């Protein structure tokens, strides 16, 4: 369970099987906000500790920057329609593009923002059941 922001959550379940006890690693994470303004990013750190004396404790102090949702603007574009009628046709087109253009290069990312100090992930919705991250390929 995670409470945002400025609180720490810890998960440490115990698994029992065949009269032996296995203690999985304890994972704790915390999020802090340095400046309590709307433009300052939230930062998080995670640490993993295991009760096994043979293993080491690992700490991840990498910060994840999240910016306020108000920093972004949203709009709509004309709908994009699929070029191919079927999955097989799409794979055939991709094979042909590979022989002429080479390896396909693309970038994928997660847009993580915060609204009222709660993290949100931004996705694009295509139709009613398919979600995609924003961007396009050449």
Short mmCIF file of C-alpha atoms in Angstrom, two decimals:
data_model
loop_
_atom_site.label_atom_id
_atom_site.label_comp_id
_atom_site.label_asym_id
_atom_site.label_seq_id
_atom_site.Cartn_x
_atom_site.Cartn_y
_atom_site.Cartn_z
CA UNK A 1 0.00 0.00 0.00
CA UNK A 2 1.38 3.37 -0.92
CA UNK A 3 0.36 6.72 0.48
CA UNK A 4 1.40 9.77 -1.51
CA UNK A 5 3.38 12.00 -0.78
CA UNK A 6 5.91 12.02 2.01
CA UNK A 7 5.00 8.66 3.52
CA UNK A 8 6.78 5.34 3.44
CA UNK A 9 5.21 2.02 2.54
CA UNK A 10 6.65 -1.40 3.26
CA UNK A 11 5.67 -4.79 1.86
CA UNK A 12 7.10 -7.94 3.45
CA UNK A 13 4.96 -11.06 2.95
CA UNK A 14 6.02 -14.50 4.20
CA UNK A 15 5.54 -17.65 2.13
CA UNK A 16 5.15 -21.05 3.86
CA UNK A 17 5.57 -24.26 1.86
CA UNK A 18 6.44 -27.79 3.03
CA UNK A 19 7.36 -26.70 6.57
CA UNK A 20 10.02 -24.28 5.33
CA UNK A 21 9.61 -20.54 5.48
CA UNK A 22 10.77 -18.27 2.68
CA UNK A 23 10.99 -14.58 3.38
CA UNK A 24 10.93 -12.58 0.16
CA UNK A 25 12.74 -9.26 0.03
CA UNK A 26 11.22 -6.33 1.85
CA UNK A 27 10.57 -3.47 -0.54
CA UNK A 28 10.03 0.00 0.79
CA UNK A 29 9.56 3.19 -1.12
CA UNK A 30 9.11 6.79 -0.20
CA UNK A 31 8.28 9.94 -2.09
CA UNK A 32 9.27 13.38 -1.02
CA UNK A 33 8.52 16.79 -2.42
CA UNK A 34 11.37 19.22 -1.95
CA UNK A 35 9.60 22.52 -2.57
CA UNK A 36 5.89 22.53 -1.88
CA UNK A 37 5.13 24.44 -5.10
CA UNK A 38 3.17 23.31 -8.12
CA UNK A 39 6.21 23.47 -10.41
CA UNK A 40 8.54 21.31 -8.35
CA UNK A 41 8.86 17.64 -9.29
CA UNK A 42 8.20 14.77 -6.91
CA UNK A 43 11.14 12.45 -6.27
CA UNK A 44 11.05 8.86 -5.07
CA UNK A 45 13.55 6.36 -3.73
CA UNK A 46 13.25 2.60 -3.29
CA UNK A 47 15.24 0.17 -1.15
CA UNK A 48 15.17 -3.63 -1.14
CA UNK A 49 16.26 -5.64 1.91
CA UNK A 50 16.29 -9.40 2.32
CA UNK A 51 16.38 -11.28 5.63
CA UNK A 52 18.77 -13.83 4.12
CA UNK A 53 22.25 -13.25 5.65
CA UNK A 54 23.90 -14.30 2.37
CA UNK A 55 22.29 -11.50 0.38
CA UNK A 56 23.01 -7.80 0.40
CA UNK A 57 20.73 -4.85 0.93
CA UNK A 58 20.20 -2.83 -2.24
CA UNK A 59 19.16 0.82 -2.27
CA UNK A 60 17.95 2.66 -5.35
CA UNK A 61 18.25 6.40 -4.93
CA UNK A 62 17.25 7.20 -8.48
CA UNK A 63 14.73 9.98 -8.56
CA UNK A 64 11.67 9.81 -10.74
CA UNK A 65 10.70 13.29 -11.79
CA UNK A 66 7.01 13.96 -12.07
CA UNK A 67 5.76 17.34 -13.20
CA UNK A 68 2.33 18.88 -12.62
CA UNK A 69 -0.40 17.99 -15.07
CA UNK A 70 -0.96 21.73 -15.55
CA UNK A 71 2.38 21.91 -17.42
CA UNK A 72 0.79 20.06 -20.36
CA UNK A 73 -1.83 21.02 -22.90
CA UNK A 74 -4.18 18.59 -24.58
CA UNK A 75 -5.88 18.64 -27.93
CA UNK A 76 -7.45 16.40 -30.52
CA UNK A 77 -6.39 15.48 -34.04
CA UNK A 78 -8.10 13.89 -36.97
CA UNK A 79 -8.47 10.13 -36.47
CA UNK A 80 -5.76 7.88 -37.89
CA UNK A 81 -7.01 4.76 -39.60
CA UNK A 82 -5.19 1.47 -39.91
CA UNK A 83 -3.35 1.04 -43.20
CA UNK A 84 -3.79 -2.72 -43.15
CA UNK A 85 -6.91 -4.86 -43.23
CA UNK A 86 -5.49 -7.69 -41.11
CA UNK A 87 -2.60 -8.63 -38.88
CA UNK A 88 -1.06 -10.73 -41.67
CA UNK A 89 -1.19 -7.73 -44.03
CA UNK A 90 0.51 -5.58 -41.39
CA UNK A 91 3.32 -8.10 -40.91
CA UNK A 92 3.79 -8.35 -44.68
CA UNK A 93 4.04 -4.54 -44.94
CA UNK A 94 6.53 -4.50 -42.06
CA UNK A 95 8.67 -7.16 -43.80
CA UNK A 96 8.69 -5.09 -47.00
CA UNK A 97 9.62 -1.93 -45.10
CA UNK A 98 12.43 -3.81 -43.36
CA UNK A 99 13.96 -4.91 -46.68
CA UNK A 100 13.87 -1.35 -48.05
CA UNK A 101 14.46 0.80 -44.93
CA UNK A 102 16.29 -1.53 -42.54
CA UNK A 103 15.75 -1.76 -38.82
CA UNK A 104 12.78 0.14 -37.46
CA UNK A 105 13.70 2.67 -34.80
CA UNK A 106 11.15 3.73 -32.24
CA UNK A 107 11.03 5.21 -28.80
CA UNK A 108 8.58 4.33 -26.06
CA UNK A 109 8.18 6.08 -22.76
CA UNK A 110 5.84 6.51 -19.86
CA UNK A 111 4.51 9.99 -19.19
CA UNK A 112 4.29 10.27 -15.42
CA UNK A 113 2.75 13.44 -14.00
CA UNK A 114 1.12 14.45 -10.74
CA UNK A 115 -2.18 16.14 -9.99
CA UNK A 116 -2.95 17.11 -6.38
CA UNK A 117 0.32 15.32 -5.46
CA UNK A 118 -0.99 11.98 -6.78
CA UNK A 119 0.91 10.31 -9.64
CA UNK A 120 -0.88 9.75 -12.97
CA UNK A 121 0.21 8.00 -16.19
CA UNK A 122 -0.85 9.69 -19.43
CA UNK A 123 -1.93 7.45 -22.31
CA UNK A 124 -3.68 7.95 -25.64
CA UNK A 125 -6.93 6.10 -26.18
CA UNK A 126 -7.52 4.67 -29.65
CA UNK A 127 -11.09 3.49 -30.03
CA UNK A 128 -12.71 2.06 -26.94
CA UNK A 129 -10.30 -0.74 -25.98
CA UNK A 130 -6.78 0.17 -27.15
CA UNK A 131 -4.47 2.56 -25.31
CA UNK A 132 -1.17 3.84 -26.65
CA UNK A 133 1.53 6.23 -25.55
CA UNK A 134 1.75 9.43 -27.62
CA UNK A 135 4.21 9.73 -30.49
CA UNK A 136 4.77 8.38 -33.96
CA UNK A 137 7.39 6.56 -36.04
CA UNK A 138 8.93 7.69 -39.29
#
